[in-house]
């Protein structure tokens, strides 16, 4: 039996965030897709946010002391707010890469392989996001709920990349890739608010 389901959930989230980043970077280097790069940038932010969430979960659980007579639980609010700020920063970076792709044109390669990798990663993230929100609600842990919602927003960004690349394959219009990156930036921005 797990002593602290919240800690276990955060550890799982950290491990999956490393897998996501490695997988998305692999897909990007295979495809040179601006949309996948944007999705990978969001995963970098997610990894940093998950690390902060793990620290915040541990810190917020510390008992009250002389300096913090009401405990350390308020740190959870800082963590959730900081995660939102990171998400907005990722949105701006993705938007910049989409604009750059529109200006200079994409040089796509191995789109099918990138689609397969990215699609599989989206399914893993979907399961993780649902899991984190369920555990967070059960444990009344805002940090886990915020992290789960961030993971689910990542699913939408990945779905936009998959849809964009699928359209590139169908219509043979490479400029749909940076357009998908711009759509991803909007998804990320809305998720960070």
mmCIF file of C-alpha atoms in Angstrom:
data_model
loop_
_atom_site.group_PDB
_atom_site.id
_atom_site.type_symbol
_atom_site.label_atom_id
_atom_site.label_comp_id
_atom_site.label_asym_id
_atom_site.label_seq_id
_atom_site.Cartn_x
_atom_site.Cartn_y
_atom_site.Cartn_z
ATOM 1 C CA UNK A 1 0.000 0.000 0.000
ATOM 2 C CA UNK A 2 1.256 3.475 -0.879
ATOM 3 C CA UNK A 3 1.928 5.689 2.159
ATOM 4 C CA UNK A 4 1.268 8.986 0.397
ATOM 5 C CA UNK A 5 -0.627 8.719 -2.899
ATOM 6 C CA UNK A 6 0.113 12.391 -3.622
ATOM 7 C CA UNK A 7 3.878 11.854 -3.447
ATOM 8 C CA UNK A 8 3.584 8.782 -5.639
ATOM 9 C CA UNK A 9 1.508 10.740 -8.173
ATOM 10 C CA UNK A 10 4.092 13.543 -8.302
ATOM 11 C CA UNK A 11 6.899 11.014 -8.814
ATOM 12 C CA UNK A 12 4.980 9.389 -11.648
ATOM 13 C CA UNK A 13 4.351 12.822 -13.159
ATOM 14 C CA UNK A 14 8.060 13.670 -12.981
ATOM 15 C CA UNK A 15 9.022 10.402 -14.669
ATOM 16 C CA UNK A 16 6.431 10.847 -17.407
ATOM 17 C CA UNK A 17 7.502 14.468 -17.997
ATOM 18 C CA UNK A 18 11.045 13.244 -18.723
ATOM 19 C CA UNK A 19 9.623 10.621 -21.098
ATOM 20 C CA UNK A 20 7.480 13.289 -22.812
ATOM 21 C CA UNK A 21 10.400 15.637 -23.309
ATOM 22 C CA UNK A 22 12.660 12.886 -24.673
ATOM 23 C CA UNK A 23 9.930 11.587 -26.975
ATOM 24 C CA UNK A 24 8.935 15.002 -28.299
ATOM 25 C CA UNK A 25 12.533 16.052 -28.882
ATOM 26 C CA UNK A 26 13.094 12.786 -30.748
ATOM 27 C CA UNK A 27 9.996 13.478 -32.860
ATOM 28 C CA UNK A 28 11.194 17.037 -33.513
ATOM 29 C CA UNK A 29 14.689 15.954 -34.602
ATOM 30 C CA UNK A 30 13.112 13.353 -36.907
ATOM 31 C CA UNK A 31 10.598 15.731 -38.477
ATOM 32 C CA UNK A 32 11.925 19.289 -38.056
ATOM 33 C CA UNK A 33 8.280 20.173 -37.346
ATOM 34 C CA UNK A 34 7.648 23.609 -35.863
ATOM 35 C CA UNK A 35 4.440 22.284 -34.289
ATOM 36 C CA UNK A 36 6.292 19.436 -32.584
ATOM 37 C CA UNK A 37 9.031 21.854 -31.489
ATOM 38 C CA UNK A 38 6.326 24.019 -29.935
ATOM 39 C CA UNK A 39 4.882 20.990 -28.201
ATOM 40 C CA UNK A 40 8.369 20.034 -26.965
ATOM 41 C CA UNK A 41 8.928 23.556 -25.599
ATOM 42 C CA UNK A 42 5.702 23.192 -23.656
ATOM 43 C CA UNK A 43 7.067 19.918 -22.287
ATOM 44 C CA UNK A 44 10.207 21.705 -21.054
ATOM 45 C CA UNK A 45 7.961 24.086 -19.139
ATOM 46 C CA UNK A 46 5.887 21.170 -17.899
ATOM 47 C CA UNK A 47 9.002 19.421 -16.595
ATOM 48 C CA UNK A 48 10.079 22.543 -14.700
ATOM 49 C CA UNK A 49 6.564 23.058 -13.371
ATOM 50 C CA UNK A 50 6.326 19.427 -12.264
ATOM 51 C CA UNK A 51 9.644 19.735 -10.434
ATOM 52 C CA UNK A 52 8.336 22.826 -8.668
ATOM 53 C CA UNK A 53 5.058 21.036 -7.915
ATOM 54 C CA UNK A 54 6.991 18.144 -6.345
ATOM 55 C CA UNK A 55 8.934 20.561 -4.155
ATOM 56 C CA UNK A 56 5.765 22.518 -3.295
ATOM 57 C CA UNK A 57 3.894 19.325 -2.393
ATOM 58 C CA UNK A 58 6.682 18.339 -0.004
ATOM 59 C CA UNK A 59 7.074 21.852 1.435
ATOM 60 C CA UNK A 60 3.345 22.500 1.867
ATOM 61 C CA UNK A 61 2.994 19.255 3.839
ATOM 62 C CA UNK A 62 5.513 20.370 6.483
ATOM 63 C CA UNK A 63 3.891 21.006 9.875
ATOM 64 C CA UNK A 64 3.567 24.449 11.444
ATOM 65 C CA UNK A 65 6.653 25.894 13.115
ATOM 66 C CA UNK A 66 7.602 29.099 14.938
ATOM 67 C CA UNK A 67 7.949 31.132 11.732
ATOM 68 C CA UNK A 68 4.938 29.565 9.997
ATOM 69 C CA UNK A 69 2.334 29.171 12.719
ATOM 70 C CA UNK A 70 -0.359 28.215 10.193
ATOM 71 C CA UNK A 71 1.861 25.704 8.396
ATOM 72 C CA UNK A 72 3.358 25.822 4.926
ATOM 73 C CA UNK A 73 0.233 25.087 2.883
ATOM 74 C CA UNK A 74 0.110 28.546 1.325
ATOM 75 C CA UNK A 75 3.195 27.666 -0.689
ATOM 76 C CA UNK A 76 0.840 25.593 -2.839
ATOM 77 C CA UNK A 77 -0.755 28.824 -4.109
ATOM 78 C CA UNK A 78 2.660 30.136 -5.147
ATOM 79 C CA UNK A 79 3.377 26.889 -6.977
ATOM 80 C CA UNK A 80 0.076 26.944 -8.868
ATOM 81 C CA UNK A 81 0.566 30.611 -9.846
ATOM 82 C CA UNK A 82 4.156 30.044 -10.946
ATOM 83 C CA UNK A 83 3.074 27.101 -13.083
ATOM 84 C CA UNK A 84 0.562 29.381 -14.817
ATOM 85 C CA UNK A 85 3.313 31.928 -15.519
ATOM 86 C CA UNK A 86 5.544 29.197 -16.986
ATOM 87 C CA UNK A 87 2.715 28.098 -19.254
ATOM 88 C CA UNK A 88 2.319 31.647 -20.592
ATOM 89 C CA UNK A 89 6.072 31.889 -21.231
ATOM 90 C CA UNK A 90 5.904 28.644 -23.221
ATOM 91 C CA UNK A 91 3.004 30.027 -25.262
ATOM 92 C CA UNK A 92 5.088 33.024 -26.303
ATOM 93 C CA UNK A 93 8.051 30.812 -27.260
ATOM 94 C CA UNK A 94 5.811 28.553 -29.347
ATOM 95 C CA UNK A 95 4.229 31.580 -31.027
ATOM 96 C CA UNK A 96 7.687 32.867 -31.954
ATOM 97 C CA UNK A 97 8.653 29.493 -33.462
ATOM 98 C CA UNK A 98 5.383 29.414 -35.450
ATOM 99 C CA UNK A 99 5.986 32.900 -36.833
ATOM 100 C CA UNK A 100 9.568 31.968 -37.707
ATOM 101 C CA UNK A 101 8.253 28.873 -39.511
ATOM 102 C CA UNK A 102 5.815 30.986 -41.520
ATOM 103 C CA UNK A 103 8.528 33.464 -42.478
ATOM 104 C CA UNK A 104 11.227 30.963 -43.443
ATOM 105 C CA UNK A 105 9.134 27.929 -44.362
ATOM 106 C CA UNK A 106 9.352 24.496 -42.765
ATOM 107 C CA UNK A 107 11.712 21.734 -43.897
ATOM 108 C CA UNK A 108 9.706 18.676 -42.864
ATOM 109 C CA UNK A 109 11.073 15.125 -42.880
ATOM 110 C CA UNK A 110 9.762 11.728 -41.655
ATOM 111 C CA UNK A 111 6.344 13.144 -40.776
ATOM 112 C CA UNK A 112 4.762 9.688 -40.357
ATOM 113 C CA UNK A 113 7.280 8.612 -37.713
ATOM 114 C CA UNK A 114 6.874 11.897 -35.876
ATOM 115 C CA UNK A 115 3.100 11.481 -35.934
ATOM 116 C CA UNK A 116 3.315 7.978 -34.464
ATOM 117 C CA UNK A 117 5.598 9.071 -31.626
ATOM 118 C CA UNK A 118 3.621 12.211 -30.868
ATOM 119 C CA UNK A 119 0.261 10.419 -30.967
ATOM 120 C CA UNK A 120 1.449 7.755 -28.519
ATOM 121 C CA UNK A 121 2.777 10.443 -26.177
ATOM 122 C CA UNK A 122 -0.593 12.234 -26.269
ATOM 123 C CA UNK A 123 -2.351 9.076 -25.066
ATOM 124 C CA UNK A 124 0.140 8.617 -22.222
ATOM 125 C CA UNK A 125 -0.335 12.240 -21.160
ATOM 126 C CA UNK A 126 -4.119 11.915 -21.306
ATOM 127 C CA UNK A 127 -3.989 8.997 -18.866
ATOM 128 C CA UNK A 128 -1.544 10.864 -16.606
ATOM 129 C CA UNK A 129 -3.632 14.052 -16.508
ATOM 130 C CA UNK A 130 -6.798 12.187 -15.543
ATOM 131 C CA UNK A 131 -4.853 10.235 -12.895
ATOM 132 C CA UNK A 132 -3.328 13.384 -11.355
ATOM 133 C CA UNK A 133 -6.662 15.186 -11.138
ATOM 134 C CA UNK A 134 -8.340 12.147 -9.531
ATOM 135 C CA UNK A 135 -5.593 11.737 -6.945
ATOM 136 C CA UNK A 136 -5.522 15.501 -6.357
ATOM 137 C CA UNK A 137 -9.254 15.625 -5.675
ATOM 138 C CA UNK A 138 -9.098 12.584 -3.426
ATOM 139 C CA UNK A 139 -6.143 14.034 -1.473
ATOM 140 C CA UNK A 140 -7.518 17.614 -1.624
ATOM 141 C CA UNK A 141 -4.174 18.613 -3.142
ATOM 142 C CA UNK A 142 -4.450 21.716 -5.333
ATOM 143 C CA UNK A 143 -0.888 21.147 -6.558
ATOM 144 C CA UNK A 144 -1.821 17.777 -8.069
ATOM 145 C CA UNK A 145 -5.006 19.160 -9.612
ATOM 146 C CA UNK A 146 -3.084 22.079 -11.181
ATOM 147 C CA UNK A 147 -0.426 19.696 -12.449
ATOM 148 C CA UNK A 148 -3.083 17.381 -13.880
ATOM 149 C CA UNK A 149 -4.798 20.270 -15.660
ATOM 150 C CA UNK A 150 -1.434 21.340 -17.077
ATOM 151 C CA UNK A 151 -0.867 17.803 -18.355
ATOM 152 C CA UNK A 152 -4.307 17.819 -19.995
ATOM 153 C CA UNK A 153 -3.531 21.162 -21.645
ATOM 154 C CA UNK A 154 -0.403 19.485 -22.993
ATOM 155 C CA UNK A 155 -2.634 16.805 -24.528
ATOM 156 C CA UNK A 156 -4.432 19.545 -26.485
ATOM 157 C CA UNK A 157 -1.157 21.020 -27.718
ATOM 158 C CA UNK A 158 0.013 17.590 -28.811
ATOM 159 C CA UNK A 159 -3.328 16.954 -30.517
ATOM 160 C CA UNK A 160 -2.928 20.226 -32.438
ATOM 161 C CA UNK A 161 0.534 19.105 -33.585
ATOM 162 C CA UNK A 162 -0.838 15.713 -34.650
ATOM 163 C CA UNK A 163 -3.744 17.312 -36.522
ATOM 164 C CA UNK A 164 -1.439 19.835 -38.197
ATOM 165 C CA UNK A 165 0.982 17.168 -39.369
ATOM 166 C CA UNK A 166 -1.845 14.911 -40.499
ATOM 167 C CA UNK A 167 -3.133 17.780 -42.640
ATOM 168 C CA UNK A 168 0.391 18.295 -44.012
ATOM 169 C CA UNK A 169 0.448 14.632 -45.069
ATOM 170 C CA UNK A 170 -3.022 14.762 -46.606
ATOM 171 C CA UNK A 171 -2.795 18.086 -48.442
ATOM 172 C CA UNK A 172 0.990 18.275 -48.983
ATOM 173 C CA UNK A 173 1.063 21.877 -47.709
ATOM 174 C CA UNK A 174 4.050 22.255 -45.379
ATOM 175 C CA UNK A 175 2.975 25.720 -44.193
ATOM 176 C CA UNK A 176 0.200 24.022 -42.215
ATOM 177 C CA UNK A 177 2.927 22.983 -39.745
ATOM 178 C CA UNK A 178 3.814 26.489 -38.478
ATOM 179 C CA UNK A 179 0.110 27.365 -38.541
ATOM 180 C CA UNK A 180 -0.440 24.406 -36.203
ATOM 181 C CA UNK A 181 2.341 25.818 -33.991
ATOM 182 C CA UNK A 182 0.446 29.112 -33.762
ATOM 183 C CA UNK A 183 -2.722 27.226 -32.814
ATOM 184 C CA UNK A 184 -0.697 25.392 -30.166
ATOM 185 C CA UNK A 185 0.491 28.712 -28.736
ATOM 186 C CA UNK A 186 -3.130 29.795 -28.306
ATOM 187 C CA UNK A 187 -4.009 26.493 -26.573
ATOM 188 C CA UNK A 188 -1.080 26.928 -24.218
ATOM 189 C CA UNK A 189 -1.958 30.557 -23.493
ATOM 190 C CA UNK A 190 -5.590 29.743 -22.716
ATOM 191 C CA UNK A 191 -4.454 26.878 -20.467
ATOM 192 C CA UNK A 192 -2.180 29.203 -18.495
ATOM 193 C CA UNK A 193 -4.923 31.670 -17.648
#
